[in-house]
mmCIF file of C-alpha atoms in Angstrom:
data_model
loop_
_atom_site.group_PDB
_atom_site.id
_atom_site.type_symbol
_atom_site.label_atom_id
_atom_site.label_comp_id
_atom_site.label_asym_id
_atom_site.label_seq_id
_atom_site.Cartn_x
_atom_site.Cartn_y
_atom_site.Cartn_z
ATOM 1 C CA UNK P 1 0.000 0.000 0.000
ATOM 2 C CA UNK P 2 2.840 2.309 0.723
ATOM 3 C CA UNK P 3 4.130 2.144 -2.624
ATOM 4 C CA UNK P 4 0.633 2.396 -4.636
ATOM 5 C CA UNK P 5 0.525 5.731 -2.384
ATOM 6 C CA UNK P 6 4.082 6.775 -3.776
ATOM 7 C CA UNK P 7 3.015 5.772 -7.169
ATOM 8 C CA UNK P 8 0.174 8.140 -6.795
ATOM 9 C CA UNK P 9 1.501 10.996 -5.178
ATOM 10 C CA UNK P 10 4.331 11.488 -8.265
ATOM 11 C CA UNK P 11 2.546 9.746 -10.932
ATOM 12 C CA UNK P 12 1.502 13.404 -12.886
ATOM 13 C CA UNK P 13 -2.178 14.232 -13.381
ATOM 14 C CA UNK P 14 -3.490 10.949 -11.504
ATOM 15 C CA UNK P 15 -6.432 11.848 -9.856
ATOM 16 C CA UNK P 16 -8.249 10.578 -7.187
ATOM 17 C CA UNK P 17 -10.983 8.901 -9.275
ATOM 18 C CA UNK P 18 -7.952 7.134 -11.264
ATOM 19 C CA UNK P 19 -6.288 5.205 -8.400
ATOM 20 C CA UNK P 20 -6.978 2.235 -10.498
ATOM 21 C CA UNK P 21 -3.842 3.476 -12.846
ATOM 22 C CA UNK P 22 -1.560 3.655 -10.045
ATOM 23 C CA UNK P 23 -2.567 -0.128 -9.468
ATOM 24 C CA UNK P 24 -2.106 -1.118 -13.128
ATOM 25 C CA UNK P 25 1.454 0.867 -12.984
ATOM 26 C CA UNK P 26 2.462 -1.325 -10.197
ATOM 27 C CA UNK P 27 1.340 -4.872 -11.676
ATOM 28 C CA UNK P 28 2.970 -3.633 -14.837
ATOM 29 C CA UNK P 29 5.988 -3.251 -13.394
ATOM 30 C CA UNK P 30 6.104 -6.287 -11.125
ATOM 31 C CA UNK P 31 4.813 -8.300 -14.632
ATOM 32 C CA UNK P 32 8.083 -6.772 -16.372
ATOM 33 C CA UNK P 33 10.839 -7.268 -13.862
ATOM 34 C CA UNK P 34 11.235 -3.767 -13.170
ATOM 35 C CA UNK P 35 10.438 -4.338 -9.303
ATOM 36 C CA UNK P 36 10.687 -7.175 -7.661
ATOM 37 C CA UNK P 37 9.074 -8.773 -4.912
ATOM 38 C CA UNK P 38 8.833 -11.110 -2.528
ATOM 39 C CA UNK P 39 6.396 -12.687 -0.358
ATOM 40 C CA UNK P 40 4.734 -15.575 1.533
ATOM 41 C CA UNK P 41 2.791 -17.726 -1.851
ATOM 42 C CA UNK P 42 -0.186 -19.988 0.163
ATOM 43 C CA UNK P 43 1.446 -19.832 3.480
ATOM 44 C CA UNK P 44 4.764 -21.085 2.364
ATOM 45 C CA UNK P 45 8.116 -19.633 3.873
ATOM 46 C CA UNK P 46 8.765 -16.011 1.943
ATOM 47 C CA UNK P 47 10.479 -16.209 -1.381
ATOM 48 C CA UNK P 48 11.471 -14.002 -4.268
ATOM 49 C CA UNK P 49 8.285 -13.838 -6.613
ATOM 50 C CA UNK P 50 9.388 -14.159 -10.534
ATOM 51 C CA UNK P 51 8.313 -11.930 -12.973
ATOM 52 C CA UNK P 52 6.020 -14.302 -15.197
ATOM 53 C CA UNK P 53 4.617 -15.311 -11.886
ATOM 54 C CA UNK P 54 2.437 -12.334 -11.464
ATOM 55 C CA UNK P 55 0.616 -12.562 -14.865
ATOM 56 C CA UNK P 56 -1.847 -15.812 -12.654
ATOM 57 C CA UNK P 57 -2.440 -13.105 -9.772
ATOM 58 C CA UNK P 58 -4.892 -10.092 -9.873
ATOM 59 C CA UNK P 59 -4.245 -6.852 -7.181
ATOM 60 C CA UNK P 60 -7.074 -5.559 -5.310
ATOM 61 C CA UNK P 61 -7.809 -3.292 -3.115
ATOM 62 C CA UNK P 62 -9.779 -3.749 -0.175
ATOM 63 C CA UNK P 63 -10.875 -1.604 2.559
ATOM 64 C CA UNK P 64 -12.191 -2.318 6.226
ATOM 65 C CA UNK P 65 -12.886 -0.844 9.644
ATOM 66 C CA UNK P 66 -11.016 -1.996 12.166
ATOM 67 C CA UNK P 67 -13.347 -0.634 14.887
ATOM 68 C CA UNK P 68 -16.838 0.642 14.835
ATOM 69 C CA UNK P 69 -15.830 4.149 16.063
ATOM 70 C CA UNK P 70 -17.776 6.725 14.802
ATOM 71 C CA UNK P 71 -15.707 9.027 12.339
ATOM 72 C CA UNK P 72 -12.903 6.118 12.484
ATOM 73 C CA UNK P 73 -11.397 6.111 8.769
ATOM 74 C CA UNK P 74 -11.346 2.731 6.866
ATOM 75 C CA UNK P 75 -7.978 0.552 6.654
ATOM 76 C CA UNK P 76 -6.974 0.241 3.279
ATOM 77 C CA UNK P 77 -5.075 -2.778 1.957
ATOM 78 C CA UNK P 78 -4.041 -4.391 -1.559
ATOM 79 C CA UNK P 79 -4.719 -8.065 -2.111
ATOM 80 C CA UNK P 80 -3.037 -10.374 -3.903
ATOM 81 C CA UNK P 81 -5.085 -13.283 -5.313
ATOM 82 C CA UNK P 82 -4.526 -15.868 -8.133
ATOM 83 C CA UNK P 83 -7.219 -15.354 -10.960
ATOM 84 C CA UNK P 84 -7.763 -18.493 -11.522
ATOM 85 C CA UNK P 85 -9.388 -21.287 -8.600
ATOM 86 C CA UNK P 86 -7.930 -24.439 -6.843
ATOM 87 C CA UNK P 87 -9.052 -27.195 -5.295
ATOM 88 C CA UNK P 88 -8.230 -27.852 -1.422
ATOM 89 C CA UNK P 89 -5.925 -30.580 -1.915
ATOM 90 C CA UNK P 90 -3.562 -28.195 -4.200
ATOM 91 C CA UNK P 91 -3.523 -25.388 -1.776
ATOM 92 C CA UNK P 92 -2.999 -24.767 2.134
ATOM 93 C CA UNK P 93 -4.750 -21.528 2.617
ATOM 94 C CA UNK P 94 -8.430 -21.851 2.018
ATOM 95 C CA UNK P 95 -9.319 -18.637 3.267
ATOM 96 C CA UNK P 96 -10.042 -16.790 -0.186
ATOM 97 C CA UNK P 97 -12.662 -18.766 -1.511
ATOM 98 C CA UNK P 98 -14.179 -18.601 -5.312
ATOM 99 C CA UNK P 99 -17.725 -18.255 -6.761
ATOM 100 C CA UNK P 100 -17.000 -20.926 -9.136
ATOM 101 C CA UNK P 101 -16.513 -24.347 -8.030
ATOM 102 C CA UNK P 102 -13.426 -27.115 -9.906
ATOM 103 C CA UNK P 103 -13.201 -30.247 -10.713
ATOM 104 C CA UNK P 104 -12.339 -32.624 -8.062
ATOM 105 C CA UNK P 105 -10.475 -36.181 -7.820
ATOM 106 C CA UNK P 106 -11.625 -36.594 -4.965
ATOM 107 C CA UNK P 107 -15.496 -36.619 -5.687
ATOM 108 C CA UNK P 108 -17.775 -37.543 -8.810
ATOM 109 C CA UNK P 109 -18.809 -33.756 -8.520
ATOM 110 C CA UNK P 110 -16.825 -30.358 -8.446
ATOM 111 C CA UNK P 111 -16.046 -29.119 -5.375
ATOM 112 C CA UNK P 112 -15.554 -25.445 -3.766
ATOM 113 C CA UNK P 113 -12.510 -23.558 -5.554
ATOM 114 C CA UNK P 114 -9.924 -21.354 -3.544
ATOM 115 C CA UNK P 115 -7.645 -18.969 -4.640
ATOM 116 C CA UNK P 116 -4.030 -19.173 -4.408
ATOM 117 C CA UNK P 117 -2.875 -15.932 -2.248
ATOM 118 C CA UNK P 118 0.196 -13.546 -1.979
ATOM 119 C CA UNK P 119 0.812 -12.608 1.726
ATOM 120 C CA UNK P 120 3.021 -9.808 3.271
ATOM 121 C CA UNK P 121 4.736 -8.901 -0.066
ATOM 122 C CA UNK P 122 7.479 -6.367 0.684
ATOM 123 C CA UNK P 123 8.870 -4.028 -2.206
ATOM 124 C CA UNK P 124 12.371 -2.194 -2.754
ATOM 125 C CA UNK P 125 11.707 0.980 -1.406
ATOM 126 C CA UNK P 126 14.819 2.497 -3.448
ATOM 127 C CA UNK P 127 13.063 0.541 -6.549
ATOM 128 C CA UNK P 128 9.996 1.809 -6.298
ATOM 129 C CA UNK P 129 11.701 5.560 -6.239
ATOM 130 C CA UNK P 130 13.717 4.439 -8.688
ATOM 131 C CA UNK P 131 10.653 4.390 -10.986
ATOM 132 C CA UNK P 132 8.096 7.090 -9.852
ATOM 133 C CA UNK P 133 10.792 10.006 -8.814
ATOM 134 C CA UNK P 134 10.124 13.817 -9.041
ATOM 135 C CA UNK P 135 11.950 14.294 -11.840
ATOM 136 C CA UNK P 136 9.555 12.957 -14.498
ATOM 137 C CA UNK P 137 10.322 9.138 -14.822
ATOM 138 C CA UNK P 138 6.927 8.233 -14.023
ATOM 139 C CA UNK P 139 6.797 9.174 -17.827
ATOM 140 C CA UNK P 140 9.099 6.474 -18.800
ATOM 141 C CA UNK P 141 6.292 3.831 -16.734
ATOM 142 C CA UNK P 142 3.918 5.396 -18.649
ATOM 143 C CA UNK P 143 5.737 4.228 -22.412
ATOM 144 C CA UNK P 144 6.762 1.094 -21.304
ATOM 145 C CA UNK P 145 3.174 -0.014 -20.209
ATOM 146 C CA UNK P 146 2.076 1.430 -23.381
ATOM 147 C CA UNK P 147 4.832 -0.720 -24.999
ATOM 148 C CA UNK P 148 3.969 -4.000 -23.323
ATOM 149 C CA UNK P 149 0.195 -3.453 -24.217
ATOM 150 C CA UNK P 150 1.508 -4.076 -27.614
ATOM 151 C CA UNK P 151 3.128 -6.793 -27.118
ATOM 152 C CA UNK P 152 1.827 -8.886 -23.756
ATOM 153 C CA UNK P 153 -0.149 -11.334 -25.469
ATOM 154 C CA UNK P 154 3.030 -13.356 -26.714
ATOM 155 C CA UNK P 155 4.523 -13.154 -23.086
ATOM 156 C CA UNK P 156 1.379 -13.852 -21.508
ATOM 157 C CA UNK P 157 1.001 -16.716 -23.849
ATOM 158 C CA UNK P 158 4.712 -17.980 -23.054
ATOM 159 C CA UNK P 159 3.644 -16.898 -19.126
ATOM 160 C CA UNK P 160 0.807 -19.588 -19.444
ATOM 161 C CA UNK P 161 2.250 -21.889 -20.848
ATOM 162 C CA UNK P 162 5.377 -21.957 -18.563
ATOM 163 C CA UNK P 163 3.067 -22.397 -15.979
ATOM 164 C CA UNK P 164 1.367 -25.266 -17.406
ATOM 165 C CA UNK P 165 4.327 -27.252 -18.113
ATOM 166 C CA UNK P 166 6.461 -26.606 -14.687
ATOM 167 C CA UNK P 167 3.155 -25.954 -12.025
ATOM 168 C CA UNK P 168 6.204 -25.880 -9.514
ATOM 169 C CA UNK P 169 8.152 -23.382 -10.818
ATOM 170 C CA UNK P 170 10.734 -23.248 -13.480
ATOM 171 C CA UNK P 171 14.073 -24.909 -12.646
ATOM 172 C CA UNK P 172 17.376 -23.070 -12.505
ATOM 173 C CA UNK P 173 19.052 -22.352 -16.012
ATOM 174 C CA UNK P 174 21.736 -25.638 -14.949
ATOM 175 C CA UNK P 175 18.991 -28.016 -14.903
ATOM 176 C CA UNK P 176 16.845 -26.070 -17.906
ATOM 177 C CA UNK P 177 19.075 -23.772 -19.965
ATOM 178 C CA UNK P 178 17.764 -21.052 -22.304
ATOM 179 C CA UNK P 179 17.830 -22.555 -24.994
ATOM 180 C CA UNK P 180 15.842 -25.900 -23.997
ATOM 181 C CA UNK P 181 13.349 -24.127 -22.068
ATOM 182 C CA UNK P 182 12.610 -21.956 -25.025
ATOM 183 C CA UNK P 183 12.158 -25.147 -27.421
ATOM 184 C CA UNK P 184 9.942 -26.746 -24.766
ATOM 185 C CA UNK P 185 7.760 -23.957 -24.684
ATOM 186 C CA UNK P 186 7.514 -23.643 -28.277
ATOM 187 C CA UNK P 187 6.370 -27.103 -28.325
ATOM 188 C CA UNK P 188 3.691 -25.948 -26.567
ATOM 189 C CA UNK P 189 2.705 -23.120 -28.582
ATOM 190 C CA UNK P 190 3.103 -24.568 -32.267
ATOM 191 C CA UNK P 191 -0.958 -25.195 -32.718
ATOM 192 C CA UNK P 192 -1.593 -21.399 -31.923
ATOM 193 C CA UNK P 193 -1.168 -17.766 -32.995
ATOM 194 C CA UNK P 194 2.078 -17.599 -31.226
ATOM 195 C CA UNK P 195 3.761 -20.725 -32.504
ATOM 196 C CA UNK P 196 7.294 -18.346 -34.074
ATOM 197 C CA UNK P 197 7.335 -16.696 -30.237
ATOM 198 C CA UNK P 198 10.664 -15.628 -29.878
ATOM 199 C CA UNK P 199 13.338 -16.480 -27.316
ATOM 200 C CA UNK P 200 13.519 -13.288 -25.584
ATOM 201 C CA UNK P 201 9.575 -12.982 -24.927
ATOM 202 C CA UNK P 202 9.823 -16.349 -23.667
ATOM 203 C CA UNK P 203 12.648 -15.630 -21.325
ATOM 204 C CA UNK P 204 11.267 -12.923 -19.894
ATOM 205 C CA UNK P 205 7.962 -14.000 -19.237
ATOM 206 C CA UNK P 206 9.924 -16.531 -17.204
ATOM 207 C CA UNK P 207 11.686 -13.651 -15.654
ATOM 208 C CA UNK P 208 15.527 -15.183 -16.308
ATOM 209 C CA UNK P 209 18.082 -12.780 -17.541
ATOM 210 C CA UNK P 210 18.259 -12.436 -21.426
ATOM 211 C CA UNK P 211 22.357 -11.235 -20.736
ATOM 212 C CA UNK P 212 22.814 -14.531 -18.753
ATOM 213 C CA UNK P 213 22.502 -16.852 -22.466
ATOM 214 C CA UNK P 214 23.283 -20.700 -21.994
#
């Protein structure tokens, strides 16, 4: 919340009725690489959250009284919750349930769907300067998000399908070089619109380093 309020306080001309472009501006950059994160995925320990990894979560902000004292001013807080929904075996917080309910091995029927959560997520504060200063490089933001609207749906097409292929996360660049994971998730693609996706769209929607080539 601290650095939505940053975001909006140098972000020039955002108004009050546009907070929802100060959100966008931060899931843009956390979708890009340009901040990273980390934070606490479905109760696990903390960990550094990937790039590509944001693309299955939505940000939302919520509000709530903490008391019920008259004039008391509402606590606001952004969410972080997977768009899509989960059954109970393949999660262990099941305190954000869905309106939609999954299939289940368990049971002939669907059952209840949760969604996957991202707790206590703590930000660079130097980053976060770093992109919304005084001096006018919240205009920079502001061209690369227009850039990426161009191109996102390769990378969230490469995003997707990295995430169908390795549900546990993408191993290191020993175990799965460049060059292999890029074939693999061509493989994937071939049968759609995005079957010539190039390496470098693919790489970054799985947030390695392009410079870093095996």
């Amino acid at each position: 919340m601290q650095a939505l309020r940053w975001i909006q306080t140098q972000t020039s001309g955002l108004r009050q009725s546009d907070q929802s472009v100060g959100m966008t501006q931060l899931h843009e950059s956390l979708k890009s690489g340009r901040i990273l994160a980390t934070g606490s995925v479905d109760g696990q320990a903390r960990r550094a959250i990937p790039p590509a990894e944001w693309y299955d979560y939505d940000l939302r902000r919520i509000r709530f009284l903490s008391s019920y004292t008259p004039g008391k001013a509402a606590t606001e807080f952004v969410e972080v919750v997977s768009k899509r929904a989960y059954p109970s075996g393949a999660i262990n917080l099941h305190n954000r349930p869905t309106k939609t309910n999954v299939p289940s091995a368990q049971s002939s029927s669907s059952e209840p769907g949760y969604h996957r959560v991202i707790d206590d997520v703590l930000l660079s504060r130097e980053e976060v300067i770093r992109c919304w200063s005084e001096n006018g490089s919240s205009s920079s933001i502001h061209s690369a998000i227009h850039k990426r609207k161009r191109t996102a749906p390769a990378r969230d097409a490469a995003a997707a399908a990295i995430k169908k292929i390795y549900p546990d996360g993408v191993p290191d660049q020993v175990a799965l070089p460049h060059g292999a994971l890029w074939k693999r998730v061509g493989e994937e693609l071939k049968n759609t619109p995005h079957a010539n996706i190039s390496k470098d769209t693919v790489l970054r929607a799985a947030g390695r380093d392009r410079r870093k080539r095996r």
